[in-house]
Amino acid sequence: MERPKVLIVGGGFAGVECARRLERQLQPYEAELTLVTPTSYELYLPLLPQVASGVLTPQSVAAPLRRLLRRTHIVPGGAVGIDTDAKVCVVRLITDEMVNERYDYLVLTPGSVTRSFDIPGLDMYGRGMKTLAEAAWVRDHVIAQLDIASATEDEAERAARLQFVVVGGGYAGTETVACLQRLTNSALRRYPRLDPSLIKWHLVDLAPKIMPELGDRLGRRALQIIRGRGTEVSLGVSVSEVTENTVSLTDGRTLPCHTLIWTAGVAASPLIGTLGLDTVRGRLAVTADLRVHGADGVFALGDAAAVPDLAKAAEGEYDAICPPTAQHAMRQGWRAAGNVAATLRGEATQPYRHKDLGLVVDLGGCDAVARPLGFELTGLSAQLVTRGYHFGALRTGTARARTAANWVLNSLTGDDFVRTGFLARSAGRLADFERTDAYLSQEQRDKLTSMATSRPER
Ligand SMILES: Cc1cc2nc3c(=O)[nH]c(=O)nc-3n(C[C@H](O)[C@H](O)[C@H](O)COP(=O)(O)OP(=O)(O)OC[C@H]3O[C@@H](n4cnc5c(N)ncnc54)[C@H](O)[C@@H]3O)c2cc1C
């Protein structure tokens, strides 16, 4: 007898945790499990700034799906369109071939992409910190700027190469500027021709404070640490234009510079916008048990979904939705697995409820700020909690061992400042690395799904 087919789209925190739980909760005869994902690993995004700064190797934060999943069939590609009436998902394989994946139950977890704005030049020259390739690209690019600055005799060129701008004062931007600034500072002893006073890092945010979710005291402490290391922080300011060698700010300054790292928030995967379903602030509207309104058998979670935050609702914030964090995505994955299994068996589903455990922010070296369970920590104790949290949250023992070994090795021996050159010919655009332009229009999707019988279908 044919088994019901559960199709999971997205191999991140939400998708992989859902698949792992389903493997445990369902007997093989109860359902066929399939995961559509362009990468062969589950990426631990919170440590990406440490990959960019060379503290960790890329493998440390990429847990292999073949280790994590035992019997889920993996389709290497991205969903580019879904017909929720016909229950067919169109997948562009990594070979660019299109295939149709039929489903009975669909779990949508394609995550988010870097939120960009209509700022001239941003699409061409803004760099993200959302994928492993982006972290590797940024690292090579920053080291390349040091190499070029050290080699050139042109003073203006040297100054421009040594000026770096990070936009976004959330945890991603703050950790990125903190870690990369430590990288360039520690590089100086290997670049004797460079004048340390020429290296300038800027953190820019339109908001009046950085990381408001940390609270005033910890936010101020984080600001003090990064300013103390020499980073110029400009609040209430944004970018008005970017060119290959300048970044213009809304306060009228134009900085000669070849590096703009853009971390000003995230937007739900563009796949969500192609579905024609209800959204809340761009994220797919779902009920508290993670079902999608108006689409039979479809669940959505993680950064792509607007999951009602029942813990905040209990405190009086009735319209609150869960913030886009790994903490929620992972736990929503567990809840979704329980609800898919319950639906398959004709049992009742349960609502998702989780009270935020707080935030940890690694500023490199012994510096960190953390707010676990409401307790405010700074300095070494915050760093121990931060690294302990990440260590525990990594999904495999091998990833933990690699990460711990890298932390020890980096603190003892420092960085080697090696440019790998693997991505040297890539422009590094957000659209290239985050595949934001890969999706089908409704018309293209309907054409492909109506041809379901004549197209390859598993
Ligand atoms: C630099 C940085 C630091 C962060 N630090 C923290 C932190 O300290 N704490 C915290 O809780 N959160 C943190 N976050 C946020 C956290 O990483 C996200 O909230 C979390 O990854 C969301 O999980 P997800 O499963 O929804 O999406 P993701 O983990 O992004 O996974 C989405 C998956 O879907 C795949 N995919 C995308 N499009 C498609 C498609 N069309 N078809 C198939 N597959 C697709 C992607 O390749 C990816 O594998 C950080 C994020 C960043 C960028």
Short mmCIF file of C-alpha atoms and ligand atoms in Angstrom, two decimals:
data_model
loop_
_atom_site.label_atom_id
_atom_site.label_comp_id
_atom_site.label_asym_id
_atom_site.label_seq_id
_atom_site.Cartn_x
_atom_site.Cartn_y
_atom_site.Cartn_z
CA MET A 1 0.00 0.00 0.00
CA GLU A 2 1.30 3.50 -0.82
CA ARG A 3 2.38 5.39 2.29
CA PRO A 4 1.34 9.03 2.89
CA LYS A 5 4.12 11.31 1.78
CA VAL A 6 5.47 13.99 4.13
CA LEU A 7 7.53 16.58 2.25
CA ILE A 8 9.73 18.98 4.22
CA VAL A 9 11.04 22.07 2.39
CA GLY A 10 14.22 23.53 3.94
CA GLY A 11 17.08 21.83 5.78
CA GLY A 12 17.71 24.36 8.54
CA PHE A 13 16.89 24.38 12.25
CA ALA A 14 13.14 23.95 11.78
CA GLY A 15 13.19 21.47 8.87
CA VAL A 16 15.91 19.13 10.10
CA GLU A 17 14.62 19.04 13.67
CA CYS A 18 11.15 18.21 12.31
CA ALA A 19 12.57 15.42 10.11
CA ARG A 20 14.62 13.96 12.97
CA ARG A 21 11.60 13.88 15.28
CA LEU A 22 9.39 12.39 12.57
CA GLU A 23 11.92 9.59 12.05
CA ARG A 24 11.59 8.80 15.75
CA GLN A 25 7.84 9.29 16.12
CA LEU A 26 6.62 7.50 13.00
CA GLN A 27 7.18 3.90 12.02
CA PRO A 28 8.59 3.51 8.49
CA TYR A 29 5.28 1.98 7.30
CA GLU A 30 3.33 5.06 8.52
CA ALA A 31 4.83 7.64 6.13
CA GLU A 32 7.49 8.32 3.53
CA LEU A 33 9.70 11.24 4.58
CA THR A 34 11.37 13.53 2.03
CA LEU A 35 13.47 16.65 2.59
CA VAL A 36 14.10 19.22 -0.16
CA THR A 37 17.18 21.30 0.54
CA PRO A 38 19.91 22.88 -1.60
CA THR A 39 22.69 22.10 0.89
CA SER A 40 23.87 18.81 2.36
CA TYR A 41 24.16 20.22 5.89
CA GLU A 42 22.22 21.95 8.65
CA LEU A 43 23.91 25.30 9.14
CA TYR A 44 24.44 26.67 12.64
CA LEU A 45 24.01 30.34 11.68
CA PRO A 46 24.72 31.92 15.10
CA LEU A 47 28.42 31.04 14.67
CA LEU A 48 28.76 32.40 11.10
CA PRO A 49 30.57 35.60 12.23
CA GLN A 50 33.21 33.32 13.78
CA VAL A 51 33.60 31.52 10.45
CA ALA A 52 33.97 34.87 8.68
CA SER A 53 36.63 35.92 11.15
CA GLY A 54 38.49 32.60 10.89
CA VAL A 55 37.98 31.52 14.50
CA LEU A 56 36.02 28.47 13.27
CA THR A 57 36.38 26.40 10.11
CA PRO A 58 33.24 26.14 7.93
CA GLN A 59 32.85 22.39 8.71
CA SER A 60 32.45 23.17 12.42
CA VAL A 61 29.10 24.88 11.84
CA ALA A 62 27.77 22.63 9.06
CA ALA A 63 26.28 19.44 10.53
CA PRO A 64 25.98 16.84 7.74
CA LEU A 65 22.43 15.74 6.95
CA ARG A 66 23.69 12.23 6.22
CA ARG A 67 24.79 11.99 9.86
CA LEU A 68 21.62 13.58 11.26
CA LEU A 69 18.99 11.73 9.23
CA ARG A 70 18.68 7.98 8.81
CA ARG A 71 15.73 7.27 6.54
CA THR A 72 14.56 10.64 5.18
CA HIS A 73 14.97 10.78 1.41
CA ILE A 74 16.98 13.93 0.54
CA VAL A 75 16.26 15.82 -2.69
CA PRO A 76 19.18 18.17 -3.46
CA GLY A 77 17.52 21.35 -4.70
CA GLY A 78 15.22 24.23 -3.82
CA ALA A 79 11.42 24.48 -3.97
CA VAL A 80 10.64 27.21 -6.52
CA GLY A 81 6.84 26.97 -6.58
CA ILE A 82 4.05 25.07 -4.84
CA ASP A 83 0.52 24.26 -5.98
CA THR A 84 -1.31 23.74 -2.70
CA ASP A 85 -4.52 22.63 -4.48
CA ALA A 86 -2.81 19.92 -6.56
CA LYS A 87 -0.42 19.18 -3.61
CA VAL A 88 2.64 19.40 -5.82
CA CYS A 89 5.93 21.15 -5.13
CA VAL A 90 8.16 22.18 -8.04
CA VAL A 91 11.82 21.66 -7.21
CA ARG A 92 14.81 23.06 -9.08
CA LEU A 93 17.51 20.45 -8.53
CA ILE A 94 21.12 21.57 -8.06
CA THR A 95 21.61 20.53 -11.71
CA ASP A 96 18.90 23.12 -12.64
CA GLU A 97 16.57 20.32 -13.75
CA MET A 98 12.94 20.80 -12.62
CA VAL A 99 11.06 17.95 -10.91
CA ASN A 100 7.64 17.73 -9.27
CA GLU A 101 7.38 16.37 -5.75
CA ARG A 102 3.91 15.24 -4.79
CA TYR A 103 2.93 15.41 -1.12
CA ASP A 104 0.14 14.55 1.29
CA TYR A 105 1.60 16.68 4.09
CA LEU A 106 3.92 19.61 3.48
CA VAL A 107 6.16 21.19 6.14
CA LEU A 108 7.41 24.56 4.93
CA THR A 109 10.66 25.74 6.52
CA PRO A 110 12.62 27.67 3.86
CA GLY A 111 13.81 30.21 6.46
CA SER A 112 14.63 33.79 5.56
CA VAL A 113 16.89 35.91 3.38
CA THR A 114 18.74 39.14 4.10
CA ARG A 115 16.23 42.02 4.05
CA SER A 116 17.42 44.58 1.55
CA PHE A 117 16.02 47.97 0.60
CA ASP A 118 15.75 50.04 -2.54
CA ILE A 119 19.09 51.77 -1.99
CA PRO A 120 21.12 52.53 -5.14
CA GLY A 121 24.02 50.06 -5.46
CA LEU A 122 22.99 47.84 -2.52
CA ASP A 123 22.09 44.86 -4.74
CA MET A 124 25.48 45.05 -6.47
CA TYR A 125 27.82 45.87 -3.59
CA GLY A 126 26.09 44.82 -0.35
CA ARG A 127 27.34 41.53 1.15
CA GLY A 128 25.31 39.30 3.46
CA MET A 129 26.08 37.13 6.50
CA LYS A 130 23.38 34.50 6.11
CA THR A 131 25.01 31.54 4.32
CA LEU A 132 28.26 29.63 4.66
CA ALA A 133 29.34 30.87 1.23
CA GLU A 134 28.74 34.49 2.29
CA ALA A 135 30.81 34.04 5.47
CA ALA A 136 33.64 32.46 3.45
CA TRP A 137 33.37 35.18 0.79
CA VAL A 138 33.48 38.01 3.37
CA ARG A 139 36.53 36.48 5.07
CA ASP A 140 38.45 36.20 1.78
CA HIS A 141 37.35 39.70 0.81
CA VAL A 142 38.53 41.30 4.08
CA ILE A 143 41.91 39.55 3.89
CA ALA A 144 42.16 40.61 0.22
CA GLN A 145 41.65 44.25 1.29
CA LEU A 146 44.60 43.92 3.69
CA ASP A 147 46.75 42.33 0.95
CA ILE A 148 45.87 45.04 -1.60
CA ALA A 149 46.38 47.85 0.93
CA SER A 150 49.76 46.44 1.88
CA ALA A 151 50.86 46.19 -1.75
CA THR A 152 49.65 49.54 -3.12
CA GLU A 153 51.68 52.77 -3.18
CA ASP A 154 48.51 54.86 -3.64
CA GLU A 155 47.58 56.35 -0.25
CA ALA A 156 43.94 57.04 -1.10
CA GLU A 157 43.51 53.49 -2.36
CA ARG A 158 45.14 52.11 0.80
CA ALA A 159 42.82 54.15 3.06
CA ALA A 160 39.73 53.03 1.13
CA ARG A 161 40.75 49.37 1.29
CA LEU A 162 41.15 49.60 5.08
CA GLN A 163 37.73 51.10 5.76
CA PHE A 164 34.83 48.68 6.39
CA VAL A 165 31.11 49.31 6.97
CA VAL A 166 28.65 46.93 8.65
CA VAL A 167 24.97 47.91 8.58
CA GLY A 168 22.63 46.50 11.24
CA GLY A 169 22.95 46.78 15.01
CA GLY A 170 21.15 43.51 15.77
CA TYR A 171 23.06 40.51 17.11
CA ALA A 172 24.18 39.42 13.61
CA GLY A 173 25.70 42.82 12.71
CA THR A 174 27.16 43.46 16.16
CA GLU A 175 28.84 40.04 16.31
CA THR A 176 30.05 40.43 12.72
CA VAL A 177 31.69 43.82 13.29
CA ALA A 178 33.16 42.68 16.64
CA CYS A 179 34.67 39.48 15.22
CA LEU A 180 35.97 40.99 11.96
CA GLN A 181 37.48 43.98 13.70
CA ARG A 182 39.45 41.56 15.90
CA LEU A 183 40.56 39.79 12.72
CA THR A 184 41.96 42.94 11.09
CA ASN A 185 43.54 44.15 14.34
CA SER A 186 45.32 40.88 14.96
CA ALA A 187 46.42 40.79 11.29
CA LEU A 188 48.53 43.91 11.78
CA ARG A 189 51.57 42.05 13.09
CA ARG A 190 51.64 40.06 9.82
CA TYR A 191 51.28 43.23 7.70
CA PRO A 192 54.16 45.47 8.86
CA ARG A 193 53.60 47.96 6.02
CA LEU A 194 50.10 48.86 7.25
CA ASP A 195 49.51 51.84 9.54
CA PRO A 196 47.12 50.62 12.31
CA SER A 197 45.40 54.03 12.45
CA LEU A 198 44.15 53.52 8.87
CA ILE A 199 42.01 50.49 9.75
CA LYS A 200 38.50 51.77 10.40
CA TRP A 201 35.38 49.76 11.12
CA HIS A 202 31.92 51.40 11.16
CA LEU A 203 28.70 49.99 12.56
CA VAL A 204 25.65 51.84 11.25
CA ASP A 205 22.01 51.47 12.30
CA LEU A 206 18.90 53.55 11.81
CA ALA A 207 17.67 52.66 15.31
CA PRO A 208 18.74 54.73 18.32
CA LYS A 209 20.35 51.73 20.11
CA ILE A 210 21.96 48.43 19.26
CA MET A 211 20.35 45.10 20.15
CA PRO A 212 17.33 46.61 21.98
CA GLU A 213 16.21 43.05 22.92
CA LEU A 214 19.17 42.88 25.34
CA GLY A 215 17.85 45.73 27.49
CA ASP A 216 19.48 49.11 28.12
CA ARG A 217 22.32 48.05 30.42
CA LEU A 218 23.64 45.17 28.29
CA GLY A 219 23.12 47.14 25.05
CA ARG A 220 25.20 49.99 26.49
CA ARG A 221 27.89 47.53 27.64
CA ALA A 222 28.10 45.95 24.14
CA LEU A 223 28.37 49.44 22.63
CA GLN A 224 31.12 50.35 25.09
CA ILE A 225 33.11 47.20 24.21
CA ILE A 226 33.00 47.67 20.44
CA ARG A 227 33.59 51.42 20.65
CA GLY A 228 36.46 50.75 23.06
CA ARG A 229 38.12 48.61 20.39
CA GLY A 230 37.94 51.50 17.93
CA THR A 231 34.77 50.76 15.94
CA GLU A 232 32.84 53.90 15.06
CA VAL A 233 29.16 53.35 15.81
CA SER A 234 26.66 55.66 14.06
CA LEU A 235 23.08 55.36 15.31
CA GLY A 236 20.05 56.98 13.70
CA VAL A 237 21.92 56.72 10.39
CA SER A 238 21.51 54.54 7.29
CA VAL A 239 23.07 54.12 3.87
CA SER A 240 21.87 56.28 0.98
CA GLU A 241 24.06 54.95 -1.85
CA VAL A 242 26.77 52.39 -2.48
CA THR A 243 29.30 52.25 -5.29
CA GLU A 244 32.26 49.95 -5.88
CA ASN A 245 34.49 52.18 -3.77
CA THR A 246 32.21 54.41 -1.65
CA VAL A 247 29.45 54.11 0.93
CA SER A 248 27.30 57.24 1.37
CA LEU A 249 25.45 57.67 4.65
CA THR A 250 22.21 59.53 5.32
CA ASP A 251 24.08 61.97 7.62
CA GLY A 252 25.85 63.34 4.53
CA ARG A 253 29.18 61.52 4.85
CA THR A 254 30.66 59.56 1.95
CA LEU A 255 33.19 56.97 3.09
CA PRO A 256 35.79 55.73 0.60
CA CYS A 257 35.44 51.97 1.11
CA HIS A 258 35.21 48.65 -0.74
CA THR A 259 33.31 46.68 1.90
CA LEU A 260 29.65 46.96 2.90
CA ILE A 261 28.30 44.08 4.99
CA TRP A 262 24.51 44.28 5.14
CA THR A 263 22.79 42.64 8.14
CA ALA A 264 19.80 44.97 8.55
CA GLY A 265 17.22 42.30 9.36
CA VAL A 266 15.70 39.35 7.56
CA ALA A 267 12.66 38.78 5.33
CA ALA A 268 10.80 35.49 4.85
CA SER A 269 12.04 33.34 1.95
CA PRO A 270 10.73 34.68 -1.40
CA LEU A 271 9.01 31.28 -1.82
CA ILE A 272 6.35 32.47 0.66
CA GLY A 273 5.35 35.41 -1.55
CA THR A 274 4.72 33.08 -4.52
CA LEU A 275 2.11 30.98 -2.67
CA GLY A 276 -0.77 33.46 -2.78
CA LEU A 277 -1.59 32.68 0.88
CA ASP A 278 -2.13 35.03 3.86
CA THR A 279 0.98 36.58 5.36
CA VAL A 280 1.77 38.63 8.47
CA ARG A 281 4.67 41.05 7.97
CA GLY A 282 5.75 38.93 4.98
CA ARG A 283 5.79 35.67 6.97
CA LEU A 284 3.23 32.93 6.24
CA ALA A 285 0.20 33.16 8.53
CA VAL A 286 -0.23 30.01 10.63
CA THR A 287 -2.37 28.88 13.53
CA ALA A 288 -0.84 28.12 16.94
CA ASP A 289 -0.53 24.44 15.92
CA LEU A 290 1.56 25.58 12.89
CA ARG A 291 -1.05 24.86 10.20
CA VAL A 292 -1.33 27.21 7.22
CA HIS A 293 -4.70 28.94 6.74
CA GLY A 294 -6.41 27.83 3.52
CA ALA A 295 -3.95 25.09 2.49
CA ASP A 296 -4.87 21.52 3.31
CA GLY A 297 -2.11 19.43 4.93
CA VAL A 298 0.39 22.32 4.99
CA PHE A 299 2.38 23.32 8.09
CA ALA A 300 4.85 26.23 8.24
CA LEU A 301 7.39 27.26 10.87
CA GLY A 302 10.72 28.92 11.53
CA ASP A 303 11.72 32.30 10.07
CA ALA A 304 9.30 31.85 7.13
CA ALA A 305 6.18 31.64 9.31
CA ALA A 306 4.35 34.06 11.61
CA VAL A 307 3.81 31.69 14.53
CA PRO A 308 1.64 33.19 17.30
CA ASP A 309 3.73 33.70 20.45
CA LEU A 310 1.47 32.16 23.09
CA ALA A 311 3.95 32.85 25.92
CA LYS A 312 3.76 36.59 25.18
CA ALA A 313 0.00 36.40 24.61
CA ALA A 314 -0.31 35.04 28.17
CA GLU A 315 1.45 38.22 29.33
CA GLY A 316 -1.03 40.43 27.47
CA GLU A 317 0.72 40.86 24.08
CA TYR A 318 -2.08 39.21 22.10
CA ASP A 319 -0.81 39.91 18.57
CA ALA A 320 2.80 38.88 19.22
CA ILE A 321 4.48 36.50 16.80
CA CYS A 322 7.61 34.49 17.60
CA PRO A 323 10.83 36.31 16.70
CA PRO A 324 12.94 34.78 13.89
CA THR A 325 15.45 32.91 16.06
CA ALA A 326 17.02 29.46 16.02
CA GLN A 327 15.70 28.94 19.53
CA HIS A 328 12.11 29.08 18.26
CA ALA A 329 12.73 27.43 14.86
CA MET A 330 14.23 24.31 16.45
CA ARG A 331 11.43 23.89 18.97
CA GLN A 332 8.78 24.60 16.35
CA GLY A 333 10.38 21.75 14.36
CA TRP A 334 9.75 19.39 17.27
CA ARG A 335 6.14 20.59 17.65
CA ALA A 336 5.47 20.33 13.90
CA ALA A 337 6.70 16.72 13.91
CA GLY A 338 4.29 15.91 16.76
CA ASN A 339 1.43 17.62 14.92
CA VAL A 340 2.13 15.93 11.57
CA ALA A 341 2.24 12.54 13.31
CA ALA A 342 -0.98 13.34 15.19
CA THR A 343 -2.73 14.42 11.97
CA LEU A 344 -1.64 11.22 10.20
CA ARG A 345 -3.09 9.15 13.03
CA GLY A 346 -6.29 11.19 13.30
CA GLU A 347 -5.32 12.53 16.75
CA ALA A 348 -5.55 16.10 18.08
CA THR A 349 -2.72 18.56 17.37
CA GLN A 350 -1.08 20.71 20.06
CA PRO A 351 -0.30 24.45 19.99
CA TYR A 352 3.33 25.62 19.97
CA ARG A 353 4.33 27.42 23.16
CA HIS A 354 7.83 28.41 24.28
CA LYS A 355 9.04 31.13 26.63
CA ASP A 356 12.14 32.82 25.26
CA LEU A 357 15.29 31.68 27.08
CA GLY A 358 17.16 34.92 26.32
CA LEU A 359 20.03 35.95 24.10
CA VAL A 360 23.79 35.40 23.99
CA VAL A 361 26.15 37.65 22.02
CA ASP A 362 29.79 36.68 21.41
CA LEU A 363 31.95 39.75 20.86
CA GLY A 364 35.16 37.76 20.43
CA GLY A 365 38.00 36.94 22.83
CA CYS A 366 36.80 37.13 26.44
CA ASP A 367 34.05 39.63 25.65
CA ALA A 368 30.38 38.77 25.48
CA VAL A 369 27.03 39.96 26.78
CA ALA A 370 24.27 37.50 27.65
CA ARG A 371 20.81 37.50 29.10
CA PRO A 372 19.99 33.88 29.92
CA LEU A 373 16.57 33.51 31.61
CA GLY A 374 16.54 37.24 32.38
CA PHE A 375 19.93 37.31 34.19
CA GLU A 376 22.27 39.98 32.83
CA LEU A 377 25.87 38.81 32.33
CA THR A 378 28.94 40.52 30.88
CA GLY A 379 32.65 39.66 30.51
CA LEU A 380 34.04 36.18 31.10
CA SER A 381 30.91 34.75 32.74
CA ALA A 382 28.85 35.89 29.74
CA GLN A 383 31.42 34.37 27.39
CA LEU A 384 31.33 31.03 29.23
CA VAL A 385 27.53 30.97 29.04
CA THR A 386 27.58 32.04 25.36
CA ARG A 387 30.08 29.42 24.24
CA GLY A 388 28.50 26.78 26.50
CA TYR A 389 25.12 27.51 24.92
CA HIS A 390 26.44 27.23 21.35
CA PHE A 391 28.44 24.11 22.22
CA GLY A 392 25.30 22.43 23.58
CA ALA A 393 23.13 23.61 20.68
CA LEU A 394 25.39 22.24 17.91
CA ARG A 395 23.68 19.19 16.46
CA THR A 396 26.45 16.54 16.36
CA GLY A 397 29.27 15.45 18.64
CA THR A 398 31.71 15.91 15.76
CA ALA A 399 30.59 19.53 15.24
CA ARG A 400 31.03 20.14 18.99
CA ALA A 401 34.51 18.60 19.00
CA ARG A 402 35.56 20.61 15.93
CA THR A 403 34.18 23.85 17.38
CA ALA A 404 35.82 23.37 20.79
CA ALA A 405 39.15 22.45 19.16
CA ASN A 406 38.95 25.53 16.89
CA TRP A 407 38.24 27.82 19.86
CA VAL A 408 41.24 26.47 21.76
CA LEU A 409 43.54 26.50 18.71
CA ASN A 410 42.53 30.03 17.72
CA SER A 411 43.08 31.40 21.21
CA LEU A 412 46.52 29.75 21.39
CA THR A 413 47.89 30.28 17.89
CA GLY A 414 45.72 33.03 16.32
CA ASP A 415 44.77 33.30 12.65
CA ASP A 416 46.77 32.43 9.55
CA PHE A 417 45.07 35.11 7.34
CA VAL A 418 44.82 32.74 4.39
CA ARG A 419 42.61 33.68 1.44
CA THR A 420 41.22 30.45 0.01
CA GLY A 421 40.38 32.06 -3.37
CA PHE A 422 37.58 29.51 -3.96
CA LEU A 423 35.03 32.29 -4.49
CA ALA A 424 37.41 34.87 -5.96
CA ARG A 425 35.49 35.11 -9.24
CA SER A 426 32.08 35.47 -7.58
CA ALA A 427 30.64 39.00 -7.36
CA GLY A 428 29.32 38.12 -3.87
CA ARG A 429 25.89 39.68 -4.46
CA LEU A 430 23.05 38.87 -2.06
CA ALA A 431 20.96 37.50 -4.95
CA ASP A 432 23.77 35.12 -5.98
CA PHE A 433 24.36 33.57 -2.58
CA GLU A 434 20.79 33.63 -1.28
CA ARG A 435 19.16 32.66 -4.64
CA THR A 436 16.45 35.29 -4.18
CA ASP A 437 15.64 35.40 -7.89
CA ALA A 438 15.19 31.62 -8.37
CA TYR A 439 11.41 31.46 -7.87
CA LEU A 440 8.60 30.84 -10.38
CA SER A 441 5.75 33.20 -11.13
CA GLN A 442 2.27 31.77 -10.52
CA GLU A 443 1.86 31.30 -14.28
CA GLN A 444 5.15 29.39 -14.66
CA ARG A 445 4.29 27.26 -11.63
CA ASP A 446 0.83 26.35 -12.92
CA LYS A 447 2.32 25.33 -16.26
CA LEU A 448 4.81 23.04 -14.58
CA THR A 449 2.42 21.46 -12.08
CA SER A 450 -0.24 20.86 -14.77
CA MET A 451 2.41 18.91 -16.67
CA ALA A 452 2.95 16.74 -13.57
CA THR A 453 2.19 13.51 -15.40
CA SER A 454 4.62 14.14 -18.24
CA ARG A 455 7.45 15.46 -16.05
CA PRO A 456 9.78 13.37 -13.93
CA GLU A 457 8.02 12.75 -10.63
CA ARG A 458 9.23 10.51 -7.86
C1 LIG B 1 24.64 35.84 11.77
C2 LIG B 1 23.44 35.27 12.48
C3 LIG B 1 23.48 35.07 13.85
C4 LIG B 1 22.36 34.53 14.51
N1 LIG B 1 22.43 34.31 15.86
C5 LIG B 1 21.37 33.74 16.51
C6 LIG B 1 21.45 33.45 17.90
O1 LIG B 1 22.45 33.74 18.57
N2 LIG B 1 20.37 32.85 18.48
C7 LIG B 1 19.24 32.51 17.77
O2 LIG B 1 18.30 31.94 18.35
N3 LIG B 1 19.14 32.79 16.45
C8 LIG B 1 20.18 33.40 15.80
N4 LIG B 1 20.08 33.67 14.46
C9 LIG B 1 18.80 33.43 13.74
C10 LIG B 1 18.65 31.95 13.37
O3 LIG B 1 19.79 31.49 12.73
C11 LIG B 1 17.42 31.77 12.49
O4 LIG B 1 16.30 32.28 13.17
C12 LIG B 1 17.19 30.28 12.19
O5 LIG B 1 18.24 29.81 11.39
C13 LIG B 1 15.85 30.07 11.50
O6 LIG B 1 15.69 28.70 11.27
P1 LIG B 1 14.89 28.21 9.98
O7 LIG B 1 14.92 26.73 10.01
O8 LIG B 1 13.59 28.90 9.88
O9 LIG B 1 15.77 28.76 8.77
P2 LIG B 1 17.25 28.36 8.38
O10 LIG B 1 17.99 27.82 9.52
O11 LIG B 1 17.81 29.55 7.68
O12 LIG B 1 17.03 27.19 7.34
C14 LIG B 1 16.37 27.36 6.13
C15 LIG B 1 16.82 26.24 5.23
O13 LIG B 1 16.03 26.22 4.08
C16 LIG B 1 16.85 26.13 2.93
N5 LIG B 1 16.08 26.76 1.85
C17 LIG B 1 15.94 28.06 1.58
N6 LIG B 1 15.11 28.24 0.53
C18 LIG B 1 14.72 27.00 0.17
C19 LIG B 1 13.88 26.52 -0.86
N7 LIG B 1 13.26 27.34 -1.71
N8 LIG B 1 13.70 25.19 -0.98
C20 LIG B 1 14.32 24.33 -0.12
N9 LIG B 1 15.14 24.73 0.85
C21 LIG B 1 15.33 26.05 1.00
C22 LIG B 1 18.12 26.83 3.31
O14 LIG B 1 19.19 26.40 2.49
C23 LIG B 1 18.26 26.38 4.75
O15 LIG B 1 18.87 25.11 4.80
C24 LIG B 1 21.18 34.21 13.77
C25 LIG B 1 21.15 34.44 12.40
C26 LIG B 1 22.26 34.96 11.75
C27 LIG B 1 22.19 35.18 10.26
#
